[in-house]
Coordinates of C-alpha atoms in Angstrom, one line a residue:
M1 CA -0.1 0.2 -0.1
V2 CA 3.0 2.4 0.9
E3 CA 4.6 1.8 -2.5
I4 CA 1.5 2.4 -4.2
M5 CA 1.0 5.5 -2.5
R6 CA 4.4 6.6 -3.3
D7 CA 3.9 5.9 -6.7
A8 CA 0.7 8.1 -6.9
E9 CA 2.8 10.6 -5.5
I10 CA 0.6 11.4 -2.2
S11 CA 2.3 13.6 0.3
S12 CA 4.9 11.9 2.7
H13 CA 3.3 13.5 5.7
I14 CA -0.2 11.4 4.6
I15 CA 1.8 8.2 3.8
Y16 CA 3.7 8.7 7.4
A17 CA 0.3 9.1 9.3
Y18 CA -1.3 6.2 7.4
V19 CA 1.7 3.9 8.4
K20 CA 1.6 4.5 12.2
T21 CA -2.3 5.0 12.6
G22 CA -3.3 2.3 10.0
R23 CA -6.0 4.7 8.5
M24 CA -6.7 7.1 5.9
V25 CA -8.6 10.1 7.1
T26 CA -10.1 11.9 4.0
E27 CA -13.3 14.2 3.7
E28 CA -15.3 11.3 2.5
N29 CA -14.9 9.3 5.8
I30 CA -14.0 12.0 8.9
Q31 CA -17.8 11.9 9.5
F32 CA -17.6 8.4 10.6
L33 CA -14.4 8.7 12.8
S34 CA -14.3 9.5 16.3
E35 CA -12.1 12.7 17.9
E36 CA -9.6 10.4 19.3
D37 CA -8.8 8.6 15.8
I38 CA -9.0 12.7 14.2
D39 CA -6.5 14.0 16.8
E40 CA -4.2 10.7 16.7
W41 CA -4.5 11.0 12.9
N42 CA -3.2 15.0 13.2
H43 CA -0.9 14.4 15.9
F44 CA 1.4 12.3 13.1
I45 CA 0.6 14.5 10.7
N46 CA 2.0 17.4 13.1
E47 CA 4.9 15.1 13.9
S48 CA 5.6 14.6 10.2
E49 CA 5.7 18.6 9.2
K50 CA 8.2 19.4 12.1
F51 CA 10.6 16.6 11.1
E52 CA 13.7 18.1 9.3
G53 CA 15.3 14.8 8.0
D54 CA 14.6 12.3 5.1
F55 CA 10.9 11.4 4.6
N56 CA 11.9 7.9 3.0
N57 CA 14.0 7.0 6.3
L58 CA 10.9 7.8 8.4
I59 CA 8.8 6.4 6.8
E60 CA 10.8 3.3 6.7
N61 CA 11.7 3.4 10.3
A62 CA 7.8 3.3 11.0
L63 CA 7.4 0.4 8.8
C64 CA 10.0 -1.4 10.6
E65 CA 8.3 -0.9 14.1
L66 CA 5.2 -2.0 12.6
S67 CA 6.6 -5.2 11.3
T68 CA 8.3 -5.9 14.9
D69 CA 6.1 -4.2 17.5
I70 CA 3.3 -6.8 16.8
S71 CA 4.3 -8.5 20.1
C72 CA 1.6 -9.2 23.2
P73 CA 1.8 -10.3 26.8
D74 CA 3.6 -13.8 27.0
L75 CA 0.9 -16.4 27.2
P76 CA 1.5 -19.5 29.6
K77 CA 1.8 -23.0 27.9
E78 CA -1.5 -24.4 29.1
A79 CA -3.1 -21.0 27.4
L80 CA -1.3 -21.3 24.0
E81 CA -2.3 -25.0 23.6
L82 CA -5.9 -24.5 24.6
L83 CA -5.7 -21.4 21.8
F84 CA -3.9 -23.4 19.0
D85 CA -7.2 -26.2 19.4
I86 CA -9.8 -24.0 19.2
Y87 CA -9.1 -23.4 15.9
K88 CA -9.3 -27.0 14.6
F89 CA -7.0 -26.8 12.2
H90 CA -6.0 -29.5 9.2
P91 CA -4.3 -32.6 10.7
I92 CA -1.1 -31.3 8.7
L93 CA -0.9 -28.2 10.1
V94 CA -1.4 -29.7 13.5
E95 CA 1.5 -31.7 12.8
R96 CA 3.5 -29.3 11.5
C97 CA 2.8 -26.3 13.6
R98 CA 1.3 -27.2 17.2
D99 CA 4.8 -27.7 19.0
T100 CA 6.7 -24.4 17.7
F101 CA 3.1 -22.5 18.5
V102 CA 3.3 -24.0 21.8
S103 CA 6.8 -23.3 22.5
N104 CA 6.4 -19.9 21.8
I105 CA 8.3 -20.1 18.3
M106 CA 6.0 -17.9 16.3
I107 CA 8.3 -17.2 13.4
D108 CA 8.7 -21.0 12.8
T109 CA 5.3 -21.9 13.1
V110 CA 4.0 -19.7 10.6
R111 CA 6.9 -21.0 8.5
N112 CA 6.4 -24.6 8.9
G113 CA 2.7 -23.7 8.1
I114 CA 3.5 -22.5 4.9
M115 CA 5.8 -25.3 3.8
A116 CA 3.1 -28.1 4.8
I117 CA 0.6 -26.4 3.1
L118 CA 2.9 -26.4 -0.7
A119 CA 3.9 -29.8 0.5
E120 CA 0.4 -31.3 0.7
I121 CA -0.6 -29.6 -2.2
K122 CA 2.3 -30.8 -4.3
D123 CA 1.7 -34.4 -3.0
V124 CA -1.9 -34.1 -3.9
T125 CA -1.3 -32.9 -7.6
G126 CA 1.9 -34.4 -8.3
R127 CA 3.5 -31.0 -9.4
F128 CA 6.7 -31.1 -7.9
D129 CA 8.0 -29.2 -10.8
L130 CA 6.3 -26.0 -9.3
D131 CA 6.6 -23.7 -6.6
G132 CA 5.2 -20.9 -4.9
S133 CA 2.9 -18.7 -7.6
D134 CA 3.5 -20.9 -10.2
L135 CA 2.0 -23.6 -8.4
I136 CA -1.2 -21.8 -7.3
N137 CA -2.1 -20.4 -10.7
C138 CA -1.7 -24.3 -12.2
V139 CA -3.1 -25.8 -9.7
F140 CA -6.8 -23.4 -8.5
S141 CA -7.1 -22.1 -11.9
P142 CA -10.7 -21.7 -12.4
N143 CA -10.5 -22.6 -16.3
K144 CA -8.8 -25.9 -15.7
P145 CA -8.6 -26.8 -11.8
I146 CA -6.4 -29.5 -10.4
L147 CA -7.7 -29.0 -7.1
E148 CA -11.3 -27.8 -7.0
T149 CA -14.2 -27.0 -5.0
G150 CA -17.3 -28.7 -4.6
M151 CA -19.4 -25.9 -6.1
Y152 CA -17.1 -25.7 -9.1
S153 CA -17.9 -29.1 -10.1
L154 CA -21.8 -28.0 -10.1
G155 CA -20.6 -25.0 -12.7
D156 CA -19.9 -22.3 -9.9
I157 CA -17.1 -21.0 -11.6
N158 CA -16.9 -17.7 -9.0
E159 CA -16.1 -19.8 -6.0
Q160 CA -12.9 -21.7 -8.0
K161 CA -11.7 -18.2 -8.7
G162 CA -12.3 -17.0 -4.8
V163 CA -10.2 -19.9 -3.8
H164 CA -7.8 -19.4 -6.4
Y165 CA -7.3 -16.0 -4.9
I166 CA -7.0 -16.5 -1.7
F167 CA -4.1 -19.2 -2.0
L168 CA -2.3 -16.7 -4.2
G169 CA -2.7 -14.2 -1.4
F170 CA -1.3 -16.7 1.0
I171 CA 2.0 -17.0 -1.2
L172 CA 2.2 -13.5 -2.4
A173 CA 1.0 -11.5 0.8
I174 CA 2.5 -14.2 3.6
R175 CA 4.9 -16.6 2.2
N176 CA 7.0 -14.1 0.2
Q177 CA 6.9 -12.1 3.4
F178 CA 8.2 -14.6 5.8
F179 CA 10.3 -16.1 3.5
H180 CA 12.2 -13.4 2.2
R181 CA 12.3 -10.8 5.1
D182 CA 13.7 -10.7 8.6
I183 CA 10.5 -10.1 10.4
Y184 CA 10.2 -10.7 14.5
L185 CA 6.7 -12.3 15.2
K186 CA 5.8 -12.7 18.6
N187 CA 1.8 -12.1 18.3
P188 CA -0.1 -15.7 19.0
Y189 CA -3.2 -14.0 17.7
L190 CA -1.4 -13.0 14.8
V191 CA -0.3 -16.3 13.4
L192 CA -3.1 -18.0 14.0
Q193 CA -4.8 -15.4 11.7
Y194 CA -2.1 -16.5 9.0
L195 CA -2.4 -20.1 9.6
S196 CA -6.3 -19.8 9.1
Y197 CA -5.6 -18.8 5.3
S198 CA -5.1 -22.5 5.0
K199 CA -8.3 -23.7 6.7
R200 CA -9.7 -24.3 3.1
T201 CA -7.3 -26.7 2.3
G202 CA -9.5 -29.5 4.2
K203 CA -12.4 -28.6 1.9
L204 CA -11.1 -28.8 -1.4
R205 CA -10.7 -32.2 -3.4
R206 CA -8.7 -33.1 -6.5
S207 CA -10.9 -33.3 -9.4
F208 CA -12.0 -36.6 -10.2
L209 CA -12.0 -38.8 -13.0
K210 CA -15.7 -39.5 -14.8
T211 CA -15.9 -43.3 -15.7
S212 CA -18.9 -44.6 -17.6
I213 CA -19.2 -48.3 -18.4
S214 CA -21.5 -50.5 -20.8
V215 CA -22.1 -53.9 -19.7
D216 CA -23.3 -57.0 -21.2
T217 CA -25.7 -58.3 -18.4
I218 CA -25.9 -62.0 -19.8
K219 CA -22.4 -62.6 -19.6
K220 CA -20.9 -59.8 -16.9
V221 CA -18.5 -58.1 -18.7
I222 CA -17.7 -54.8 -19.5
L223 CA -17.9 -54.1 -23.3
G224 CA -17.0 -50.3 -23.2
W225 CA -15.9 -47.1 -21.2
K226 CA -15.4 -43.6 -21.6
I227 CA -13.6 -41.7 -19.2
S228 CA -13.2 -38.0 -18.6
Q229 CA -11.2 -35.5 -16.1
K230 CA -14.3 -33.4 -16.1
T231 CA -17.1 -34.1 -14.3
D232 CA -19.2 -34.1 -17.9
H233 CA -23.1 -35.0 -18.0
D234 CA -23.8 -38.8 -18.9
V235 CA -25.9 -38.1 -21.8
K236 CA -22.0 -36.8 -23.5
H237 CA -20.4 -40.4 -22.5
A238 CA -23.7 -42.3 -23.9
K239 CA -22.9 -42.1 -27.5
T240 CA -19.4 -43.2 -27.1
L241 CA -20.4 -46.2 -24.9
I242 CA -23.7 -47.3 -27.1
R243 CA -21.1 -47.5 -30.4
Q244 CA -18.8 -49.7 -28.4
S245 CA -21.1 -52.0 -27.1
N246 CA -22.7 -52.2 -30.6
R247 CA -19.3 -52.9 -32.1
S248 CA -18.4 -55.6 -29.4
R249 CA -22.1 -57.2 -29.3
K250 CA -25.2 -56.8 -31.2
S251 CA -28.0 -56.1 -28.9
R252 CA -31.3 -55.8 -28.7
C253 CA -31.7 -53.4 -26.1
Y254 CA -29.8 -51.0 -24.0
V255 CA -30.9 -50.5 -20.3
M256 CA -29.7 -47.0 -18.8
D257 CA -30.5 -44.9 -15.4
K258 CA -32.7 -42.1 -15.8
G259 CA -29.2 -39.8 -16.1
Y260 CA -29.2 -40.9 -19.9
D261 CA -32.9 -39.9 -20.3
S262 CA -32.5 -37.9 -23.4
E263 CA -34.3 -38.1 -27.1
E264 CA -31.3 -37.8 -28.8
I265 CA -29.9 -41.3 -27.4
H266 CA -33.2 -42.5 -28.1
T267 CA -32.8 -42.0 -31.1
L268 CA -29.2 -43.3 -31.8
I269 CA -30.1 -46.5 -30.2
R270 CA -33.3 -47.2 -32.4
E271 CA -32.9 -45.8 -35.8
E272 CA -28.9 -46.0 -36.2
I273 CA -28.7 -48.9 -33.8
K274 CA -32.0 -50.7 -34.4
A275 CA -32.5 -52.0 -30.8
D276 CA -34.9 -51.4 -28.1
S277 CA -33.9 -48.4 -25.6
I278 CA -35.3 -48.7 -21.7
V279 CA -34.2 -45.0 -19.6
P280 CA -37.0 -44.2 -17.2
L281 CA -37.9 -40.7 -17.2
R282 CA -36.3 -37.8 -15.1
E283 CA -39.0 -35.8 -12.9
R284 CA -38.9 -32.3 -14.3
K285 CA -41.0 -29.5 -12.7
R286 CA -42.8 -29.0 -16.6
K287 CA -45.4 -31.9 -16.5
R288 CA -45.2 -31.9 -20.5
I289 CA -43.2 -34.8 -21.9
N290 CA -41.1 -34.0 -24.8
G291 CA -39.8 -36.5 -27.3
K292 CA -41.6 -39.2 -29.5
Y293 CA -40.0 -42.5 -27.8
R294 CA -40.0 -40.6 -24.4
K295 CA -43.6 -40.3 -24.7
Q296 CA -43.6 -44.3 -25.6
L297 CA -41.6 -45.1 -22.5
N298 CA -43.6 -43.1 -20.4
K299 CA -47.0 -45.1 -21.3
D300 CA -44.9 -48.2 -21.7
F301 CA -42.4 -49.1 -19.2
D302 CA -40.5 -52.6 -19.1
K303 CA -39.6 -52.7 -15.2
I304 CA -38.6 -56.2 -15.5
K305 CA -36.1 -55.4 -18.2
Y306 CA -35.2 -52.5 -16.5
N307 CA -34.4 -54.5 -13.7
R308 CA -31.2 -56.0 -15.5
R309 CA -29.6 -52.8 -15.0
N310 CA -28.8 -53.4 -11.5
I311 CA -26.1 -55.8 -12.8
V312 CA -23.9 -53.0 -13.8
E313 CA -23.9 -51.6 -10.2
T314 CA -22.9 -55.1 -9.0
I315 CA -19.9 -55.2 -11.8
I316 CA -18.8 -51.7 -10.6
S317 CA -18.8 -52.9 -7.0
V318 CA -16.7 -56.0 -7.8
V319 CA -14.2 -54.0 -9.5
K320 CA -14.0 -51.5 -7.0
R321 CA -13.6 -54.0 -4.2
K322 CA -11.2 -56.2 -5.7
F323 CA -8.8 -53.7 -7.6
G324 CA -9.3 -50.7 -5.2
E325 CA -11.6 -47.2 -5.6
T326 CA -8.9 -45.2 -5.2
L327 CA -5.8 -44.5 -7.9
R328 CA -2.0 -44.6 -6.8
A329 CA -1.1 -42.7 -10.1
R330 CA -0.3 -38.5 -10.3
K331 CA -0.9 -37.5 -13.6
V332 CA -4.2 -37.6 -15.3
R333 CA -3.1 -39.9 -18.3
N334 CA -1.7 -42.3 -16.1
Q335 CA -4.9 -42.3 -13.7
V336 CA -6.6 -42.9 -17.2
K337 CA -4.4 -45.8 -17.9
E338 CA -5.0 -47.2 -14.6
V339 CA -8.9 -46.9 -14.7
K340 CA -8.8 -49.3 -18.0
V341 CA -6.1 -51.6 -16.7
K342 CA -8.7 -52.5 -13.8
L343 CA -11.8 -52.6 -16.2
I344 CA -9.5 -54.9 -18.4
V345 CA -8.3 -57.2 -15.7
Y346 CA -11.9 -57.4 -14.3
N347 CA -12.9 -59.0 -17.6
I348 CA -9.7 -61.1 -17.8
N349 CA -10.3 -62.2 -14.2
K350 CA -14.3 -63.1 -15.2
K351 CA -13.1 -65.5 -18.3
V352 CA -10.3 -67.3 -16.0
I353 CA -13.0 -67.9 -13.5
Q354 CA -15.7 -69.1 -16.1
L355 CA -13.0 -71.8 -17.7
L356 CA -12.1 -73.2 -14.5
W357 CA -15.4 -73.4 -13.5
I358 CA -16.2 -75.1 -16.8
K359 CA -12.9 -77.4 -16.4
L360 CA -14.4 -78.6 -13.0
R361 CA -17.7 -79.1 -14.2
I362 CA -16.5 -81.7 -17.0
S363 CA -13.0 -82.7 -15.2
T364 CA -13.6 -86.7 -14.0
E365 CA -9.7 -86.5 -12.5
P366 CA -9.4 -85.6 -9.1
I367 CA -8.0 -82.1 -8.0
F368 CA -6.4 -82.9 -4.8
L369 CA -3.9 -85.8 -4.0

């Protein structure tokens, strides 16, 4: 702020009074200030006018006082423990910062907290090649974030922008200050305010891969898949899955849940693939049903065939239980490969079990000696 005021060629007397009081008195806001505030402002204006030396040194000395004179009466260890625990920080910050805070080593507390946050962001995203503002701009970018807020997946890009700016400010205003300047920090309340910038870390989640699969409900094998980094709508995946399934097996009927309710999907299946489609209609505020095939389904819906869709949920559950529901890869490209491998291994495993079962049924030789 002082640099901006200097660039704007504001009087050094006003800059000095601003640094000493922390406020700016103008004709517009003077009516909202108390007499004590105005007297304090005038006191430092008069003090600066009487100064006969270099104003730059005067202002720098005032800034130096401001950075060092941020202490408060020493608190006992028990009080510091209670104060830290009240904030309910992320477990990573508790592990890295609590001991130094309780030991009243405040500057190390801030530095440890900053390093812990950056290390966690790098570990979660795999971007060990970046640091500082470059890391934040890459990870939290509203255009294509690696770490996103819950609301961002619902289309609220403004919240993602806000988180991006919060973490960018955390780096530029806090990290750079405490890493590149010799600052004496003694105020525990100020330290907790700095650490509070990172409380949002625990509410962020990594951008998930969306995986959709098509399944042969008779042989119980996976026929196709579509994987995307964004949480795309189900309808966007449907066309790829339908055509993949049709190349693998000519099905007479395609059964999908209501997330795929779209006249466009029905038209693709019935007119291009020449098969039946069963998709329950989504509940909408308006009662009118549009589309030729959607109207037909509304009148004549085969619940028995639709129940075959439960097999898909069973297969998804089997894949997660057998091969894990988390991904170990860091890069998106490798994550996609990992998902594909799991789906392929499921099919191989299914085929091996079938062959073993057939062999057990037709073999007349004993298995165990």
